[in-house]
Amino acid sequence: MIKTAVLGFGTVGSGVVELIDRNRGPVERRVPEGIEVKYILDLRDFPDSPYRDRVVHDFNVILEDPEIRVICETMGGMEPAFTFSKKALEKGISVCTSNKELVAAHGPELLQTAQKNHCSYLFEASVGGGIPIIRPVTSSLAPENITRIIGILNGTTNYMMTRMEKENLSFDEVLRQAQERGYAEKNPEADIEGHDACRKIAILSSLMCGKNVRYEDVPCEGISRISMTDVAYARAMGCAIKLLGVSERSPEDGTFYVRTAPFMVPSSHPLHSVEDVFNAVFVHGNLVDDLMFYGRGAGKFPTASAVVSDLLECALQIGSTIPVRWTDEVMQLSDPAQKKGRFFVRVPAEHREKAAELFKGCASVSAPEAPTDETAFTTAPMTEAAFEAAVAELGEVRSRIRLLEA
Ligand code: HSE
């Protein structure tokens, strides 16, 4: 038996423990010795849980047990997850994690620590929940020059936008539903303001380039400014509003453009049909062309499935490091102000003529439910800088949302 410990017995951690019991057959097909959860680390006791006898409160019990060669870190947050992960790796214990916050902030350092100590740091569950995307990007697509990744990377906001669109429910109501279903972060601001998706696109971008794309360097907008009027326009335009993480490698100079923001996604794009808690990652490789990875981006068992998949790989590679190329050299991102694209814009009706002058080549759009005191249009392709300059000259803009080109 390979003995493991699960750090944090919350939604994902309890899913890991239950999955190992429930799917013993598939687990043992991959690792014939089998996997046993010897310890569960949590501050709380769980007197009603069938796993109560495995609960410990002191991390050192796990660290000092020579039988433990792999741990699953499902605590979330920076501390004590970082200290525990680092200490485990320094002792040659592999770590599998769902902790995107920690991976985005300390991925290169923890990978280096793993390499020095002949163990692994794996984080399949940190992006896309149950979708296998980290291993495809690092391994299956290794011969590719990946030039673009566009992802719906946050289940909570995709759930919210879908319910707002389909059921005309308010922002607060749909957020409450997402929290009840266990999709949202403890502090849902990380979902709504785009920070969670931003960390995930930074992780994927880092794996694309092998250097460190710092999430702090990625322009980030969430969905909190999206209104039901925007949703009505999107519907009338045959689009759906999605929070996307976008990462593109310039074919000319290899520089990276990375952004997290809500986009109008046209019905002709495969990401348009990705609804509810589902995530999808659209990848373009220079040889393989377009790929799309689709699945549940949050929730207990989908995320646990990804953690256990890493656990099984680590169990098969004890004493060696599963390579992941992601150095601490900071990747300089290209100036987002120079990125060209089209925008959807709503302005008060009295600005109609001035808007037409400032946004040459714009095309007006209408929606049956739109307020009568405003006008809306899509711009011609223009740089972000030119767009912001035109908005500043116009004064008041009720809403602006980028368009994803099909
Ligand atoms: N809050 C995250 C989401 C959980 O909604 O996608 C999975 O990372």
Short mmCIF file of C-alpha atoms and ligand atoms in Angstrom, two decimals:
data_model
loop_
_atom_site.label_atom_id
_atom_site.label_comp_id
_atom_site.label_asym_id
_atom_site.label_seq_id
_atom_site.Cartn_x
_atom_site.Cartn_y
_atom_site.Cartn_z
CA MET A 1 0.00 0.00 0.00
CA ILE A 2 1.15 3.52 -0.80
CA LYS A 3 0.31 5.61 2.25
CA THR A 4 -0.84 9.17 1.81
CA ALA A 5 -2.11 12.05 3.93
CA VAL A 6 -4.77 14.56 2.98
CA LEU A 7 -4.25 18.08 4.27
CA GLY A 8 -7.61 19.81 4.74
CA PHE A 9 -10.89 17.89 5.05
CA GLY A 10 -13.10 20.42 3.27
CA THR A 11 -15.02 19.96 0.01
CA VAL A 12 -12.08 18.75 -2.08
CA GLY A 13 -10.16 16.93 0.68
CA SER A 14 -13.20 14.88 1.72
CA GLY A 15 -13.78 14.15 -1.98
CA VAL A 16 -10.22 12.77 -2.26
CA VAL A 17 -10.69 10.45 0.74
CA GLU A 18 -14.09 9.21 -0.47
CA LEU A 19 -12.93 8.76 -4.06
CA ILE A 20 -10.02 6.53 -3.02
CA ASP A 21 -12.54 4.23 -1.26
CA ARG A 22 -15.27 4.43 -3.86
CA ASN A 23 -13.08 3.98 -6.95
CA ARG A 24 -10.71 1.41 -5.50
CA GLY A 25 -10.92 -0.62 -8.73
CA PRO A 26 -9.67 2.09 -11.10
CA VAL A 27 -7.12 3.26 -8.50
CA GLU A 28 -5.63 -0.25 -8.27
CA ARG A 29 -5.61 -0.69 -12.02
CA ARG A 30 -3.16 2.20 -12.14
CA VAL A 31 -1.33 1.52 -8.85
CA PRO A 32 -1.73 -2.20 -8.08
CA GLU A 33 -0.33 -1.79 -4.54
CA GLY A 34 -3.32 0.39 -3.72
CA ILE A 35 -3.54 3.72 -1.92
CA GLU A 36 -4.37 4.18 1.74
CA VAL A 37 -5.22 7.50 3.35
CA LYS A 38 -3.34 7.16 6.64
CA TYR A 39 -3.90 10.68 7.93
CA ILE A 40 -6.31 13.55 7.46
CA LEU A 41 -4.97 16.85 8.76
CA ASP A 42 -7.53 19.39 9.89
CA LEU A 43 -8.05 21.77 12.80
CA ARG A 44 -11.49 20.28 13.35
CA ASP A 45 -12.61 16.85 14.56
CA PHE A 46 -15.20 14.94 12.56
CA PRO A 47 -16.90 12.68 15.15
CA ASP A 48 -19.60 11.57 12.68
CA SER A 49 -17.25 10.74 9.83
CA PRO A 50 -16.24 7.14 9.06
CA TYR A 51 -12.71 8.56 8.67
CA ARG A 52 -12.61 10.19 12.15
CA ASP A 53 -9.84 7.87 13.41
CA ARG A 54 -7.44 9.19 10.76
CA VAL A 55 -7.81 12.85 11.74
CA VAL A 56 -4.71 14.50 13.19
CA HIS A 57 -4.12 18.11 14.14
CA ASP A 58 -0.33 18.25 14.02
CA PHE A 59 1.39 18.30 10.63
CA ASN A 60 4.58 16.95 12.18
CA VAL A 61 2.88 13.56 12.74
CA ILE A 62 2.66 13.28 8.95
CA LEU A 63 6.06 14.75 8.24
CA GLU A 64 7.81 12.42 10.67
CA ASP A 65 6.09 9.25 9.41
CA PRO A 66 8.50 7.53 6.98
CA GLU A 67 5.59 5.63 5.40
CA ILE A 68 4.16 8.83 3.91
CA ARG A 69 5.69 9.42 0.47
CA VAL A 70 2.92 11.53 -1.12
CA ILE A 71 0.51 14.08 0.34
CA CYS A 72 -2.58 15.77 -1.09
CA GLU A 73 -2.77 19.43 -0.17
CA THR A 74 -6.40 20.52 -0.39
CA MET A 75 -6.32 23.25 2.24
CA GLY A 76 -6.41 26.22 -0.12
CA GLY A 77 -4.91 29.62 0.69
CA MET A 78 -1.29 30.55 1.20
CA GLU A 79 -0.53 29.59 4.78
CA PRO A 80 -0.03 27.10 6.26
CA ALA A 81 -0.33 25.35 2.86
CA PHE A 82 2.94 26.85 1.59
CA THR A 83 4.98 25.93 4.68
CA PHE A 84 3.56 22.41 4.81
CA SER A 85 4.13 21.82 1.08
CA LYS A 86 7.68 23.15 1.24
CA LYS A 87 8.57 21.06 4.31
CA ALA A 88 7.13 17.93 2.73
CA LEU A 89 9.03 18.46 -0.54
CA GLU A 90 12.25 19.13 1.38
CA LYS A 91 11.84 15.68 2.94
CA GLY A 92 11.31 14.08 -0.48
CA ILE A 93 7.54 13.69 -0.04
CA SER A 94 5.64 14.47 -3.26
CA VAL A 95 2.78 16.96 -3.07
CA CYS A 96 -0.39 16.99 -5.20
CA THR A 97 -2.52 20.08 -4.87
CA SER A 98 -5.73 21.79 -5.90
CA ASN A 99 -4.43 25.08 -4.48
CA LYS A 100 -4.31 27.50 -7.43
CA GLU A 101 -3.49 30.46 -5.19
CA LEU A 102 -0.35 28.75 -3.94
CA VAL A 103 0.64 27.35 -7.35
CA ALA A 104 0.24 30.77 -9.02
CA ALA A 105 2.30 32.48 -6.30
CA HIS A 106 5.01 29.87 -5.58
CA GLY A 107 4.85 27.31 -8.39
CA PRO A 108 8.47 27.70 -9.61
CA GLU A 109 9.93 27.61 -6.08
CA LEU A 110 7.99 24.48 -5.09
CA LEU A 111 8.86 22.78 -8.39
CA GLN A 112 12.56 23.50 -7.79
CA THR A 113 12.31 22.17 -4.24
CA ALA A 114 10.70 18.99 -5.57
CA GLN A 115 13.43 18.55 -8.17
CA LYS A 116 16.23 19.00 -5.63
CA ASN A 117 14.67 16.36 -3.38
CA HIS A 118 13.76 13.75 -6.02
CA CYS A 119 10.01 14.06 -5.61
CA SER A 120 7.20 15.81 -7.50
CA TYR A 121 4.94 18.81 -7.19
CA LEU A 122 1.81 18.30 -9.27
CA PHE A 123 -1.22 20.56 -9.61
CA GLU A 124 -3.67 19.18 -12.15
CA ALA A 125 -6.65 20.21 -9.97
CA SER A 126 -5.50 23.83 -9.75
CA VAL A 127 -6.90 24.72 -13.19
CA GLY A 128 -10.20 23.58 -14.69
CA GLY A 129 -11.34 21.40 -11.75
CA GLY A 130 -11.79 17.91 -13.16
CA ILE A 131 -10.53 18.74 -16.65
CA PRO A 132 -7.15 17.24 -17.47
CA ILE A 133 -5.33 20.32 -18.78
CA ILE A 134 -2.03 20.64 -16.90
CA ARG A 135 -0.74 17.25 -18.05
CA PRO A 136 -1.83 17.82 -21.67
CA VAL A 137 -0.06 21.21 -21.75
CA THR A 138 3.12 19.96 -20.04
CA SER A 139 3.30 16.51 -21.53
CA SER A 140 0.85 15.44 -24.28
CA LEU A 141 1.39 18.69 -26.20
CA ALA A 142 5.14 18.84 -25.56
CA PRO A 143 6.05 18.82 -29.30
CA GLU A 144 3.68 21.74 -29.97
CA ASN A 145 4.30 25.41 -30.14
CA ILE A 146 1.15 26.42 -28.25
CA THR A 147 0.22 29.85 -29.56
CA ARG A 148 -3.09 30.52 -27.84
CA ILE A 149 -5.09 29.42 -24.81
CA ILE A 150 -8.55 30.83 -24.18
CA GLY A 151 -10.26 29.46 -21.10
CA ILE A 152 -13.50 29.60 -19.20
CA LEU A 153 -11.62 28.95 -15.98
CA ASN A 154 -14.02 29.86 -13.21
CA GLY A 155 -17.05 27.67 -12.60
CA THR A 156 -18.77 30.09 -10.23
CA THR A 157 -18.91 33.00 -12.66
CA ASN A 158 -19.82 30.78 -15.60
CA TYR A 159 -22.65 29.34 -13.53
CA MET A 160 -23.74 32.85 -12.58
CA MET A 161 -23.65 34.26 -16.11
CA THR A 162 -25.55 31.24 -17.47
CA ARG A 163 -28.29 31.46 -14.84
CA MET A 164 -28.59 35.24 -15.31
CA GLU A 165 -28.98 34.70 -19.05
CA LYS A 166 -31.34 31.72 -18.96
CA GLU A 167 -33.49 32.51 -15.93
CA ASN A 168 -33.24 36.27 -15.55
CA LEU A 169 -32.13 35.76 -11.95
CA SER A 170 -30.36 38.53 -10.07
CA PHE A 171 -26.60 38.57 -9.49
CA ASP A 172 -27.04 38.01 -5.73
CA GLU A 173 -29.43 35.09 -6.17
CA VAL A 174 -27.16 33.24 -8.60
CA LEU A 175 -24.12 33.86 -6.40
CA ARG A 176 -25.99 32.34 -3.45
CA GLN A 177 -26.78 29.25 -5.56
CA ALA A 178 -23.13 28.87 -6.58
CA GLN A 179 -22.06 29.09 -2.94
CA GLU A 180 -24.65 26.49 -1.88
CA ARG A 181 -23.32 24.11 -4.52
CA GLY A 182 -19.77 24.43 -3.20
CA TYR A 183 -18.37 26.10 -6.34
CA ALA A 184 -17.45 29.50 -4.93
CA GLU A 185 -14.33 30.46 -2.99
CA LYS A 186 -14.66 31.18 0.75
CA ASN A 187 -14.48 34.81 -0.25
CA PRO A 188 -16.38 34.87 -3.56
CA GLU A 189 -14.76 38.18 -4.49
CA ALA A 190 -11.90 36.05 -5.89
CA ASP A 191 -14.40 34.50 -8.32
CA ILE A 192 -16.46 37.60 -9.14
CA GLU A 193 -13.58 40.02 -9.56
CA GLY A 194 -11.68 37.58 -11.79
CA HIS A 195 -8.70 36.91 -9.48
CA ASP A 196 -9.27 33.14 -9.51
CA ALA A 197 -9.47 32.97 -13.32
CA CYS A 198 -6.48 35.32 -13.51
CA ARG A 199 -4.34 32.97 -11.39
CA LYS A 200 -5.39 30.05 -13.56
CA ILE A 201 -4.53 31.74 -16.87
CA ALA A 202 -1.21 32.84 -15.32
CA ILE A 203 -0.48 29.18 -14.45
CA LEU A 204 -1.35 28.01 -17.98
CA SER A 205 0.66 30.85 -19.55
CA SER A 206 3.67 29.93 -17.41
CA LEU A 207 3.45 26.35 -18.64
CA MET A 208 3.12 27.61 -22.24
CA CYS A 209 6.32 29.62 -22.05
CA GLY A 210 8.26 27.74 -19.34
CA LYS A 211 8.89 31.04 -17.50
CA ASN A 212 7.01 32.73 -14.69
CA VAL A 213 3.94 34.69 -15.76
CA ARG A 214 3.13 36.59 -12.60
CA TYR A 215 -0.63 36.89 -12.07
CA GLU A 216 -0.06 40.36 -10.66
CA ASP A 217 1.14 41.42 -14.13
CA VAL A 218 -2.03 40.16 -15.85
CA PRO A 219 -4.77 42.78 -16.40
CA CYS A 220 -7.83 41.47 -14.57
CA GLU A 221 -11.51 42.40 -14.67
CA GLY A 222 -14.39 40.40 -13.24
CA ILE A 223 -18.12 40.24 -13.86
CA SER A 224 -19.36 42.56 -11.12
CA ARG A 225 -20.08 45.37 -13.59
CA ILE A 226 -22.11 43.17 -15.97
CA SER A 227 -25.81 44.08 -15.83
CA MET A 228 -28.98 42.39 -17.02
CA THR A 229 -29.07 45.00 -19.83
CA ASP A 230 -25.66 43.78 -21.06
CA VAL A 231 -26.96 40.23 -20.93
CA ALA A 232 -30.02 41.24 -22.99
CA TYR A 233 -27.82 42.87 -25.65
CA ALA A 234 -25.58 39.80 -25.75
CA ARG A 235 -28.60 37.58 -26.31
CA ALA A 236 -29.86 39.86 -29.10
CA MET A 237 -26.40 39.76 -30.74
CA GLY A 238 -26.26 35.95 -30.60
CA CYS A 239 -23.50 36.13 -28.01
CA ALA A 240 -23.03 34.95 -24.42
CA ILE A 241 -20.98 36.92 -21.90
CA LYS A 242 -18.22 34.74 -20.44
CA LEU A 243 -15.36 35.50 -18.09
CA LEU A 244 -12.31 34.41 -20.07
CA GLY A 245 -8.62 34.01 -19.45
CA VAL A 246 -6.77 34.71 -22.68
CA SER A 247 -3.12 34.04 -23.43
CA GLU A 248 -1.51 34.54 -26.82
CA ARG A 249 2.04 34.15 -28.02
CA SER A 250 3.02 36.60 -30.75
CA PRO A 251 4.19 34.67 -33.84
CA GLU A 252 6.54 37.58 -34.67
CA ASP A 253 8.56 38.05 -31.48
CA GLY A 254 7.32 35.36 -29.05
CA THR A 255 6.00 37.94 -26.56
CA PHE A 256 2.89 37.08 -24.56
CA TYR A 257 -0.38 38.93 -24.26
CA VAL A 258 -2.42 37.76 -21.25
CA ARG A 259 -5.71 39.10 -19.90
CA THR A 260 -8.70 38.10 -17.76
CA ALA A 261 -11.97 39.88 -18.56
CA PRO A 262 -15.59 39.29 -19.53
CA PHE A 263 -15.99 38.86 -23.29
CA MET A 264 -18.95 38.65 -25.68
CA VAL A 265 -18.54 35.16 -27.13
CA PRO A 266 -20.31 34.66 -30.48
CA SER A 267 -22.42 31.55 -31.07
CA SER A 268 -19.97 30.45 -33.76
CA HIS A 269 -17.22 29.98 -31.15
CA PRO A 270 -17.03 26.58 -29.37
CA LEU A 271 -16.76 28.34 -25.98
CA HIS A 272 -20.25 29.83 -26.47
CA SER A 273 -21.99 26.60 -25.55
CA VAL A 274 -20.04 26.06 -22.30
CA GLU A 275 -22.63 26.63 -19.59
CA ASP A 276 -23.15 26.47 -15.84
CA VAL A 277 -20.23 25.22 -13.73
CA PHE A 278 -18.53 23.75 -16.78
CA ASN A 279 -15.13 25.09 -17.74
CA ALA A 280 -13.43 24.75 -21.09
CA VAL A 281 -9.93 25.42 -22.28
CA PHE A 282 -9.47 26.16 -25.96
CA VAL A 283 -5.89 25.52 -27.04
CA HIS A 284 -4.23 26.23 -30.37
CA GLY A 285 -1.02 24.42 -31.24
CA ASN A 286 0.94 25.11 -34.40
CA LEU A 287 0.77 21.45 -35.47
CA VAL A 288 -2.28 19.97 -33.80
CA ASP A 289 -4.43 23.04 -34.59
CA ASP A 290 -7.45 23.65 -32.32
CA LEU A 291 -8.28 21.54 -29.26
CA MET A 292 -10.91 22.02 -26.60
CA PHE A 293 -10.87 20.50 -23.12
CA TYR A 294 -14.25 20.56 -21.41
CA GLY A 295 -15.58 19.47 -18.03
CA ARG A 296 -16.70 20.44 -14.56
CA GLY A 297 -14.51 23.27 -13.34
CA ALA A 298 -15.40 23.07 -9.66
CA GLY A 299 -17.10 20.83 -7.13
CA LYS A 300 -16.11 18.02 -4.80
CA PHE A 301 -15.58 14.93 -6.93
CA PRO A 302 -14.45 16.52 -10.23
CA THR A 303 -11.68 18.38 -8.39
CA ALA A 304 -10.86 15.38 -6.20
CA SER A 305 -10.56 13.25 -9.34
CA ALA A 306 -7.80 15.54 -10.64
CA VAL A 307 -5.97 15.46 -7.28
CA VAL A 308 -6.10 11.67 -7.16
CA SER A 309 -4.90 11.43 -10.75
CA ASP A 310 -1.75 13.30 -9.64
CA LEU A 311 -1.51 11.15 -6.53
CA LEU A 312 -1.45 8.00 -8.67
CA GLU A 313 1.28 9.44 -10.93
CA CYS A 314 3.38 10.36 -7.90
CA ALA A 315 2.82 6.90 -6.40
CA LEU A 316 4.21 5.38 -9.60
CA GLN A 317 7.27 7.63 -9.58
CA ILE A 318 8.45 7.53 -5.97
CA GLY A 319 12.09 8.56 -5.74
CA SER A 320 12.05 10.58 -8.96
CA THR A 321 10.70 13.89 -10.19
CA ILE A 322 7.93 14.19 -12.76
CA PRO A 323 9.28 17.11 -14.81
CA VAL A 324 7.31 20.34 -15.20
CA ARG A 325 9.10 23.15 -17.05
CA TRP A 326 8.32 26.42 -15.23
CA THR A 327 11.33 28.47 -14.12
CA ASP A 328 11.33 31.52 -11.85
CA GLU A 329 12.53 33.82 -14.67
CA VAL A 330 9.80 36.47 -14.91
CA MET A 331 8.07 36.56 -18.30
CA GLN A 332 7.70 40.13 -19.52
CA LEU A 333 4.23 40.49 -21.00
CA SER A 334 3.49 42.65 -24.02
CA ASP A 335 1.79 46.01 -23.50
CA PRO A 336 -1.96 45.25 -23.26
CA ALA A 337 -2.74 48.79 -24.45
CA GLN A 338 -1.44 47.86 -27.90
CA LYS A 339 -3.71 44.83 -28.24
CA LYS A 340 -6.30 45.28 -30.99
CA GLY A 341 -9.87 44.09 -30.75
CA ARG A 342 -13.50 45.10 -31.04
CA PHE A 343 -15.70 46.33 -28.21
CA PHE A 344 -19.40 46.40 -27.40
CA VAL A 345 -20.33 49.79 -25.93
CA ARG A 346 -23.45 51.36 -24.37
CA VAL A 347 -23.66 55.14 -24.05
CA PRO A 348 -26.43 57.61 -23.14
CA ALA A 349 -28.56 58.48 -26.19
CA GLU A 350 -27.38 62.11 -26.23
CA HIS A 351 -23.82 60.91 -27.04
CA ARG A 352 -24.95 59.03 -30.16
CA GLU A 353 -23.45 61.46 -32.73
CA LYS A 354 -20.24 62.11 -30.88
CA ALA A 355 -19.76 58.34 -30.41
CA ALA A 356 -20.22 57.77 -34.15
CA GLU A 357 -17.48 60.37 -34.81
CA LEU A 358 -15.07 58.98 -32.24
CA PHE A 359 -15.61 55.30 -33.04
CA LYS A 360 -15.31 55.39 -36.83
CA GLY A 361 -16.83 52.33 -38.51
CA CYS A 362 -18.91 51.33 -35.47
CA ALA A 363 -22.09 49.30 -36.04
CA SER A 364 -25.21 49.94 -33.97
CA VAL A 365 -26.88 47.09 -32.11
CA SER A 366 -30.29 46.85 -30.48
CA ALA A 367 -32.06 44.63 -28.01
CA PRO A 368 -35.82 44.42 -27.34
CA GLU A 369 -35.34 44.96 -23.57
CA ALA A 370 -32.83 47.82 -23.92
CA PRO A 371 -33.50 51.12 -22.12
CA THR A 372 -34.77 53.84 -24.50
CA ASP A 373 -32.37 56.49 -23.18
CA GLU A 374 -29.23 54.86 -24.54
CA THR A 375 -27.53 53.69 -27.71
CA ALA A 376 -25.30 50.67 -28.19
CA PHE A 377 -22.78 49.70 -30.83
CA THR A 378 -19.80 47.51 -31.61
CA THR A 379 -16.58 49.20 -32.63
CA ALA A 380 -14.29 48.42 -35.54
CA PRO A 381 -11.01 46.75 -34.49
CA MET A 382 -8.93 49.25 -32.50
CA THR A 383 -6.19 49.14 -29.89
CA GLU A 384 -7.10 49.24 -26.20
CA ALA A 385 -5.24 52.56 -25.98
CA ALA A 386 -7.25 54.12 -28.84
CA PHE A 387 -10.45 52.78 -27.30
CA GLU A 388 -9.67 54.25 -23.87
CA ALA A 389 -8.75 57.61 -25.46
CA ALA A 390 -12.10 57.71 -27.31
CA VAL A 391 -14.00 56.76 -24.14
CA ALA A 392 -12.22 59.53 -22.21
CA GLU A 393 -13.23 62.06 -24.86
CA LEU A 394 -16.81 60.84 -24.89
CA GLY A 395 -17.13 61.09 -21.12
CA GLU A 396 -19.85 58.76 -19.95
CA VAL A 397 -19.93 55.10 -21.01
CA ARG A 398 -22.51 52.83 -19.38
CA SER A 399 -20.80 49.61 -20.31
CA ARG A 400 -18.04 48.21 -22.48
CA ILE A 401 -17.30 44.56 -23.11
CA ARG A 402 -14.65 43.08 -25.39
CA LEU A 403 -15.71 40.89 -28.29
CA LEU A 404 -14.07 37.52 -28.82
CA GLU A 405 -13.40 36.98 -32.49
CA ALA A 406 -14.83 33.71 -33.78
N1 HSE B 1 -14.15 28.90 -7.14
C1 HSE B 1 -13.54 28.12 -8.17
C2 HSE B 1 -14.46 28.14 -9.39
C3 HSE B 1 -13.32 26.72 -7.69
O1 HSE B 1 -15.61 28.55 -9.22
O2 HSE B 1 -14.04 27.77 -10.47
C4 HSE B 1 -12.47 25.88 -8.60
O3 HSE B 1 -11.18 26.39 -8.74
#
